[in-house]
CSV table of C-alpha atoms and ligand atoms in Angstrom, one decimal:
chain,number,residue,atom,x,y,z
A,1,MET,CA,-19.8,15.5,4.0
A,2,ILE,CA,-17.5,12.4,4.2
A,3,ARG,CA,-18.1,10.4,7.3
A,4,ASN,CA,-18.5,6.7,6.4
A,5,ILE,CA,-15.5,5.0,4.9
A,6,SER,CA,-15.5,1.4,3.5
A,7,VAL,CA,-12.1,-0.2,3.3
A,8,ILE,CA,-11.9,-3.3,1.1
A,9,GLY,CA,-9.2,-5.8,2.0
A,10,SER,CA,-7.8,-6.2,5.5
A,11,GLY,CA,-4.2,-7.1,4.7
A,12,THR,CA,-1.2,-4.9,5.7
A,13,MET,CA,-2.4,-1.8,3.7
A,14,GLY,CA,-6.1,-2.3,4.4
A,15,ASN,CA,-5.7,-2.6,8.1
A,16,GLY,CA,-3.3,0.4,8.2
A,17,ILE,CA,-5.8,2.5,6.2
A,18,ALA,CA,-8.7,1.5,8.4
A,19,HIS,CA,-6.6,2.3,11.5
A,20,THR,CA,-5.7,5.7,10.2
A,21,PHE,CA,-9.3,6.7,9.2
A,22,ALA,CA,-10.7,5.4,12.5
A,23,GLN,CA,-8.1,7.2,14.5
A,24,HIS,CA,-9.2,10.5,12.9
A,25,GLY,CA,-12.8,10.0,13.8
A,26,PHE,CA,-14.2,8.4,10.6
A,27,GLN,CA,-16.6,5.5,10.8
A,28,VAL,CA,-14.9,2.6,9.1
A,29,SER,CA,-16.5,-0.6,7.6
A,30,LEU,CA,-13.6,-3.0,7.1
A,31,ILE,CA,-14.5,-5.6,4.5
A,32,ASP,CA,-12.8,-8.9,3.7
A,33,ILE,CA,-14.1,-12.2,2.3
A,34,SER,CA,-12.2,-14.0,5.1
A,35,GLU,CA,-13.4,-13.7,8.7
A,36,ASN,CA,-10.1,-15.0,9.9
A,37,ALA,CA,-8.3,-12.2,8.0
A,38,LEU,CA,-10.6,-9.7,9.6
A,39,ASN,CA,-9.9,-11.0,13.1
A,40,GLN,CA,-6.2,-10.9,12.4
A,41,ALA,CA,-6.5,-7.4,11.1
A,42,LEU,CA,-8.2,-6.2,14.3
A,43,ILE,CA,-5.5,-7.8,16.4
A,44,THR,CA,-2.8,-6.0,14.3
A,45,ILE,CA,-4.6,-2.7,14.6
A,46,GLY,CA,-4.9,-3.2,18.4
A,47,LYS,CA,-1.1,-3.9,18.6
A,48,ASN,CA,-0.2,-0.9,16.4
A,49,LEU,CA,-2.5,1.3,18.6
A,50,ASP,CA,-0.7,0.0,21.7
A,51,ARG,CA,2.6,1.1,20.2
A,52,GLN,CA,1.2,4.6,19.8
A,53,VAL,CA,-0.2,4.5,23.4
A,54,SER,CA,3.2,3.4,24.8
A,55,LYS,CA,5.0,6.2,22.9
A,56,GLY,CA,2.5,8.7,24.3
A,57,THR,CA,1.2,9.8,20.9
A,58,LEU,CA,-2.3,8.4,21.7
A,59,THR,CA,-4.2,8.1,25.0
A,60,PRO,CA,-5.8,4.8,26.0
A,61,GLU,CA,-9.2,6.4,25.5
A,62,GLU,CA,-8.3,7.4,22.0
A,63,LYS,CA,-7.2,3.8,21.3
A,64,GLU,CA,-10.7,2.6,22.5
A,65,HIS,CA,-12.5,5.2,20.3
A,66,THR,CA,-10.4,4.2,17.3
A,67,LEU,CA,-11.3,0.5,17.7
A,68,LYS,CA,-15.0,1.3,18.3
A,69,ASN,CA,-15.0,3.3,15.0
A,70,ILE,CA,-14.2,0.1,13.0
A,71,THR,CA,-16.9,-2.5,12.1
A,72,PRO,CA,-15.8,-5.7,10.3
A,73,TYR,CA,-17.9,-7.1,7.5
A,74,THR,CA,-17.6,-10.2,5.3
A,75,ALA,CA,-20.8,-9.2,3.4
A,76,PHE,CA,-19.6,-6.8,0.6
A,77,GLU,CA,-23.0,-5.4,-0.1
A,78,GLU,CA,-23.7,-4.6,3.5
A,79,GLY,CA,-20.2,-3.2,4.1
A,80,VAL,CA,-20.4,-0.6,1.3
A,81,ALA,CA,-24.1,0.3,1.6
A,82,MET,CA,-23.5,3.5,3.6
A,83,ALA,CA,-20.2,4.5,2.2
A,84,ASP,CA,-19.3,8.1,1.4
A,85,LEU,CA,-15.9,7.0,0.3
A,86,VAL,CA,-14.6,3.5,-0.5
A,87,VAL,CA,-10.9,2.8,-0.4
A,88,GLU,CA,-10.1,-0.5,-2.1
A,89,ALA,CA,-6.9,-2.2,-0.9
A,90,ALA,CA,-7.4,-5.7,-2.2
A,91,THR,CA,-4.6,-7.8,-3.7
A,92,GLU,CA,-2.7,-6.1,-6.5
A,93,ASN,CA,-4.4,-8.1,-9.3
A,94,THR,CA,-6.0,-6.2,-12.2
A,95,GLU,CA,-8.9,-8.7,-12.8
A,96,LEU,CA,-9.8,-8.7,-9.2
A,97,LYS,CA,-9.8,-4.9,-8.9
A,98,LEU,CA,-11.9,-4.5,-12.0
A,99,ARG,CA,-14.4,-7.0,-10.6
A,100,ILE,CA,-14.5,-5.2,-7.3
A,101,PHE,CA,-15.1,-1.8,-8.9
A,102,LYS,CA,-17.9,-3.2,-11.1
A,103,ASP,CA,-19.5,-4.4,-7.9
A,104,LEU,CA,-18.9,-1.1,-6.1
A,105,ASP,CA,-20.6,0.7,-8.9
A,106,THR,CA,-23.6,-1.5,-8.3
A,107,PHE,CA,-23.7,-1.6,-4.5
A,108,ALA,CA,-22.2,1.6,-3.2
A,109,PRO,CA,-24.4,4.7,-3.0
A,110,GLU,CA,-24.4,6.7,-6.3
A,111,SER,CA,-22.8,9.7,-4.6
A,112,ALA,CA,-19.8,7.6,-3.2
A,113,ILE,CA,-16.3,8.3,-4.2
A,114,LEU,CA,-14.5,5.1,-5.2
A,115,ALA,CA,-10.7,5.2,-4.5
A,116,SER,CA,-8.1,2.5,-5.1
A,117,ASN,CA,-4.9,2.1,-3.1
A,118,THR,CA,-3.3,0.4,-6.1
A,119,SER,CA,0.4,0.9,-6.4
A,120,SER,CA,0.5,0.7,-10.1
A,121,ILE,CA,-2.7,-0.4,-11.9
A,122,SER,CA,-4.2,2.3,-14.1
A,123,ILE,CA,-6.9,4.4,-12.4
A,124,THR,CA,-8.3,5.1,-15.9
A,125,GLN,CA,-8.7,1.4,-16.6
A,126,ILE,CA,-10.3,0.8,-13.2
A,127,ALA,CA,-12.7,3.8,-13.7
A,128,ALA,CA,-13.7,2.5,-17.2
A,129,VAL,CA,-15.6,-0.4,-15.7
A,130,THR,CA,-17.8,1.9,-13.7
A,131,LYS,CA,-20.5,4.5,-14.7
A,132,ARG,CA,-18.9,7.1,-12.5
A,133,GLY,CA,-15.5,7.7,-13.9
A,134,ASP,CA,-15.6,11.3,-12.5
A,135,LYS,CA,-15.7,9.8,-8.9
A,136,VAL,CA,-12.9,7.2,-9.3
A,137,ILE,CA,-9.5,8.2,-8.1
A,138,GLY,CA,-6.2,6.7,-6.7
A,139,MET,CA,-5.5,7.1,-3.0
A,140,HIS,CA,-2.0,5.5,-2.7
A,141,PHE,CA,-0.9,5.2,0.9
A,142,MET,CA,2.6,4.1,2.0
A,143,ASN,CA,3.5,1.3,4.3
A,144,PRO,CA,3.3,1.5,7.3
A,145,VAL,CA,0.2,3.6,6.8
A,146,PRO,CA,-0.2,5.0,10.3
A,147,VAL,CA,3.4,6.3,10.1
A,148,MET,CA,4.1,7.4,6.6
A,149,LYS,CA,2.9,11.0,5.8
A,150,LEU,CA,2.3,10.8,2.0
A,151,VAL,CA,-0.9,10.1,0.1
A,152,GLU,CA,-0.2,10.0,-3.6
A,153,VAL,CA,-3.6,11.2,-5.1
A,154,ILE,CA,-3.9,9.9,-8.7
A,155,ARG,CA,-6.2,11.5,-11.2
A,156,GLY,CA,-7.5,9.2,-13.8
A,157,TYR,CA,-8.5,10.5,-17.3
A,158,ALA,CA,-12.0,11.2,-16.2
A,159,THR,CA,-11.6,12.1,-12.5
A,160,SER,CA,-13.3,15.4,-11.7
A,161,ASP,CA,-11.8,18.4,-10.0
A,162,GLU,CA,-14.4,18.1,-7.3
A,163,THR,CA,-13.5,14.5,-6.5
A,164,THR,CA,-9.8,15.4,-6.4
A,165,GLN,CA,-10.3,18.3,-4.1
A,166,LEU,CA,-12.4,16.2,-1.7
A,167,VAL,CA,-9.8,13.4,-1.5
A,168,MET,CA,-7.0,16.0,-1.1
A,169,SER,CA,-8.9,17.5,1.8
A,170,ILE,CA,-9.7,14.1,3.4
A,171,SER,CA,-6.1,13.2,3.2
A,172,ALA,CA,-5.2,16.4,5.1
A,173,GLN,CA,-7.8,15.5,7.7
A,174,LEU,CA,-5.8,12.3,8.3
A,175,GLN,CA,-2.8,14.5,8.9
A,176,LYS,CA,-1.1,13.3,5.8
A,177,THR,CA,0.4,15.3,2.9
A,178,PRO,CA,-1.5,14.6,-0.3
A,179,VAL,CA,0.3,15.1,-3.6
A,180,GLU,CA,-1.7,15.2,-6.8
A,181,VAL,CA,-0.3,13.2,-9.8
A,182,ASN,CA,-1.5,12.0,-13.1
A,183,ASP,CA,-2.3,8.5,-14.2
A,184,TYR,CA,0.8,7.1,-16.0
A,185,PRO,CA,2.6,3.8,-15.3
A,186,GLY,CA,3.9,3.7,-11.7
A,187,PHE,CA,2.5,7.2,-11.1
A,188,VAL,CA,5.4,9.1,-9.3
A,189,ALA,CA,6.3,7.0,-6.2
A,190,ASN,CA,6.9,3.7,-7.9
A,191,ARG,CA,8.2,5.1,-11.2
A,192,ILE,CA,11.2,6.4,-9.2
A,193,LEU,CA,11.4,3.9,-6.3
A,194,MET,CA,11.2,0.7,-8.3
A,195,PRO,CA,14.0,1.5,-10.8
A,196,MET,CA,16.2,2.2,-7.7
A,197,ILE,CA,15.3,-1.1,-6.1
A,198,ASN,CA,15.8,-2.9,-9.4
A,199,GLU,CA,19.3,-1.3,-9.8
A,200,ALA,CA,20.2,-2.4,-6.3
A,201,ILE,CA,19.2,-6.0,-7.2
A,202,TYR,CA,21.3,-5.7,-10.4
A,203,THR,CA,24.3,-4.4,-8.4
A,204,LEU,CA,24.0,-7.6,-6.2
A,205,TYR,CA,23.4,-9.9,-9.2
A,206,GLU,CA,26.5,-8.5,-10.9
A,207,GLY,CA,28.6,-9.1,-7.8
A,208,VAL,CA,29.5,-5.5,-7.3
A,209,ALA,CA,28.7,-5.7,-3.5
A,210,GLY,CA,26.8,-7.9,-1.0
A,211,VAL,CA,23.3,-7.3,0.4
A,212,GLN,CA,24.5,-5.5,3.6
A,213,GLU,CA,27.1,-3.5,1.7
A,214,ILE,CA,24.5,-2.2,-0.8
A,215,ASP,CA,22.0,-1.4,1.9
A,216,THR,CA,24.6,0.3,4.2
A,217,VAL,CA,25.7,2.6,1.3
A,218,MET,CA,22.1,3.8,0.7
A,219,LYS,CA,21.2,4.0,4.4
A,220,LEU,CA,24.3,5.9,5.6
A,221,GLY,CA,25.2,7.6,2.4
A,222,MET,CA,21.7,8.8,1.4
A,223,ALA,CA,20.0,8.8,4.8
A,224,HIS,CA,17.4,6.3,3.7
A,225,PRO,CA,15.7,4.7,6.7
A,226,MET,CA,16.0,1.2,5.0
A,227,GLY,CA,18.4,0.1,2.3
A,228,PRO,CA,16.7,-0.7,-1.0
A,229,LEU,CA,17.1,-4.5,-0.6
A,230,GLN,CA,15.5,-4.4,2.9
A,231,LEU,CA,12.8,-2.1,1.6
A,232,ALA,CA,12.1,-4.6,-1.3
A,233,ASP,CA,11.7,-7.4,1.2
A,234,PHE,CA,9.4,-5.1,3.3
A,235,ILE,CA,7.2,-4.2,0.3
A,236,GLY,CA,7.2,-7.8,-1.0
A,237,LEU,CA,9.4,-9.0,-3.9
A,238,ASP,CA,6.3,-10.2,-5.8
A,239,VAL,CA,4.8,-6.7,-5.6
A,240,CYS,CA,8.1,-5.1,-6.8
A,241,LEU,CA,8.2,-7.5,-9.7
A,242,ALA,CA,4.6,-6.8,-10.6
A,243,ILE,CA,5.2,-3.0,-10.5
A,244,LEU,CA,8.3,-3.3,-12.7
A,245,LYS,CA,6.3,-5.3,-15.2
A,246,VAL,CA,3.7,-2.5,-15.3
A,247,LEU,CA,6.5,0.0,-16.0
A,248,HIS,CA,8.2,-2.2,-18.6
A,249,ASP,CA,4.9,-2.9,-20.4
A,250,GLY,CA,3.6,0.6,-20.0
A,251,PHE,CA,6.6,2.5,-21.4
A,252,GLY,CA,8.1,-0.3,-23.6
A,253,ASN,CA,11.5,0.8,-22.4
A,254,PRO,CA,14.1,-1.9,-21.6
A,255,LYS,CA,15.5,0.2,-18.7
A,256,TYR,CA,12.6,-1.1,-16.6
A,257,ALA,CA,13.2,-4.8,-17.3
A,258,PRO,CA,13.1,-6.7,-14.0
A,259,CYS,CA,16.5,-8.1,-12.9
A,260,PRO,CA,16.6,-11.9,-13.5
A,261,LEU,CA,17.6,-12.5,-9.9
A,262,LEU,CA,14.3,-10.8,-8.7
A,263,VAL,CA,12.3,-13.0,-11.2
A,264,ASN,CA,14.1,-16.1,-9.8
A,265,MET,CA,13.5,-15.2,-6.2
A,266,VAL,CA,9.8,-14.6,-6.7
A,267,THR,CA,9.5,-17.9,-8.8
A,268,ALA,CA,11.1,-19.7,-5.9
A,269,GLY,CA,8.6,-18.3,-3.4
A,270,ARG,CA,11.2,-16.1,-1.7
A,271,LYS,CA,9.1,-13.0,-1.5
A,272,GLY,CA,10.6,-11.1,1.5
A,273,VAL,CA,9.2,-10.4,5.0
A,274,LYS,CA,5.8,-12.1,4.2
A,275,THR,CA,7.5,-15.5,3.4
A,276,GLY,CA,10.2,-15.1,6.1
A,277,GLU,CA,12.9,-15.0,3.4
A,278,GLY,CA,14.0,-12.5,0.7
A,279,PHE,CA,17.4,-10.8,0.6
A,280,TYR,CA,17.4,-11.3,4.4
A,281,GLN,CA,15.8,-13.9,6.6
A,282,TYR,CA,13.2,-12.8,9.1
A,283,THR,CA,11.7,-14.2,12.4
A,284,ALA,CA,8.1,-15.3,11.8
A,285,GLY,CA,5.6,-12.5,11.4
A,286,SER,CA,8.1,-9.7,12.0
A,287,LYS,CA,10.3,-7.3,9.9
A,288,ASP,CA,13.2,-8.0,12.3
A,289,ILE,CA,16.1,-9.3,10.3
A,290,VAL,CA,18.1,-12.5,10.8
A,291,VAL,CA,20.9,-11.8,8.4
A,292,SER,CA,21.2,-14.3,5.5
A,293,ASP,CA,24.7,-15.3,4.4
A,294,LYS,CA,23.6,-16.5,1.0
A,295,PHE,CA,24.0,-13.2,-0.8
A,296,LYS,CA,27.3,-12.1,0.9
A,297,LYS,CA,29.8,-10.9,-1.7
A,298,SER,CA,32.3,-13.7,-2.3
B,1,CAA,N1,1.6,1.4,13.2
B,1,CAA,C1,1.8,2.5,14.0
B,1,CAA,N2,3.1,2.9,14.3
B,1,CAA,C2,4.1,2.2,13.7
B,1,CAA,C3,3.9,1.2,12.8
B,1,CAA,C4,2.6,0.8,12.6
B,1,CAA,N3,2.3,-0.2,11.7
B,1,CAA,N4,5.1,0.7,12.4
B,1,CAA,C5,6.1,1.5,13.0
B,1,CAA,N5,5.4,2.4,13.8
B,1,CAA,C6,6.1,3.5,14.6
B,1,CAA,C7,6.8,3.0,15.8
B,1,CAA,O1,6.1,2.9,16.9
B,1,CAA,C8,7.9,4.1,15.9
B,1,CAA,O2,7.3,5.2,16.5
B,1,CAA,P1,8.2,6.4,17.2
B,1,CAA,O3,9.0,7.1,16.0
B,1,CAA,O4,7.2,7.3,17.8
B,1,CAA,O5,9.2,5.8,18.1
B,1,CAA,C9,8.2,4.4,14.5
B,1,CAA,O6,7.1,4.1,13.7
B,1,CAA,C10,9.4,3.7,14.0
B,1,CAA,O7,9.2,2.3,14.1
B,1,CAA,P2,10.2,1.2,14.6
B,1,CAA,O8,10.9,1.8,15.9
B,1,CAA,O9,9.5,-0.1,14.7
B,1,CAA,O10,11.3,0.9,13.5
B,1,CAA,P3,12.2,1.9,12.6
B,1,CAA,O11,12.7,3.1,13.3
B,1,CAA,O12,13.1,0.9,12.1
B,1,CAA,O13,11.1,2.4,11.5
B,1,CAA,C11,9.9,2.2,9.5
B,1,CAA,C12,10.4,1.5,10.8
B,1,CAA,C13,9.0,3.3,9.9
B,1,CAA,C14,9.2,1.1,8.7
B,1,CAA,C15,11.2,2.8,8.8
B,1,CAA,O14,12.2,1.8,8.6
B,1,CAA,C16,10.9,3.3,7.4
B,1,CAA,O15,10.4,4.5,7.3
B,1,CAA,N6,11.2,2.5,6.4
B,1,CAA,C17,10.9,2.9,5.0
B,1,CAA,C18,9.4,2.7,4.7
B,1,CAA,C19,9.0,3.1,3.3
B,1,CAA,O16,9.8,3.5,2.5
B,1,CAA,N7,7.8,2.9,3.0
B,1,CAA,C20,7.2,3.0,1.7
B,1,CAA,C21,7.3,1.7,1.0
B,1,CAA,S1,6.7,1.9,-0.6
B,1,CAA,C22,5.0,1.7,-0.4
B,1,CAA,O17,4.5,1.5,0.6
B,1,CAA,C23,4.2,1.9,-1.6
B,1,CAA,C24,4.3,1.0,-2.7
B,1,CAA,O18,3.5,1.1,-3.6
B,1,CAA,C25,5.3,-0.1,-2.9
């Protein structure tokens, strides 16, 4: 039975994943090397739970239970010692993830399932550094995790049917809809989403329309909750660029080549909401837009 979940990384995705598991009664060990980041994550989880309480979707008692179900750890070994399932949500960096999975293979119980929330790194490559490839799988949550209903469940080359079924069933226990996909570049979500975002950036780069015009077309015309440029800012322009590079390298097809404007913006440190500036400008620490004139169509 899966009861103890260790979540590695307490950034936006990690704290959302910890929040969601804890809210559904799982015991969560939230692990980060930075004590400061852990404290910040607990504050964020508290605020997001308050939203749910004020909307009436959670009672104040359920909020308290959720918070009690989360224990923060800076000591990796201790934090994974009891895990039935580990969900890794560290920075999207291949070397770092490979190192973490090697350590997980050493320190997590032999029976533990090791999942990665990677948005594009190969599950097969991650599994290959462990001695339990059958128990390594992708569990790709969407941001904001407590709100979005999808879990993209990615089967690596060696992932067993048993592991896949368990992760599908745990995702359903979180009241999410799991979708099983195979391990090819970008999986399904980002193979389709990132070319759309890249095309929106090309449309801007070529002067076809301005930022607000492009986003308004997609919001009102296609009923997307956010336009593609706002969504790119929300995801992080550096993350979008990294995923496009995985698609470009993985398929060797020029259609995935990142738009030079995206490359320039990331190089200039303009990465979206997290840096306060992307295609839009933001008030500190919030996704609320202060519209930038810089990219208005001339
Ligand atoms: N925790 C809990 N609840 C939250 C939350 C959080 N972190 N963030 C938002 N909410 C809740 C709000 O309380 C609100 O609840 P009600 O519907 O009950 O009122 C609801 O979500 C909507 O939030 P807001 O009112 O703040 O704002 P909004 O209506 O503008 O919606 C949004 C915000 C949910 C982010 C919406 O704009 C949206 O769905 N955007 C698209 C998100 C998306 O596409 N995500 C996937 C990105 S791709 C990815 O993550 C994977 C990858 O690999 C790159």
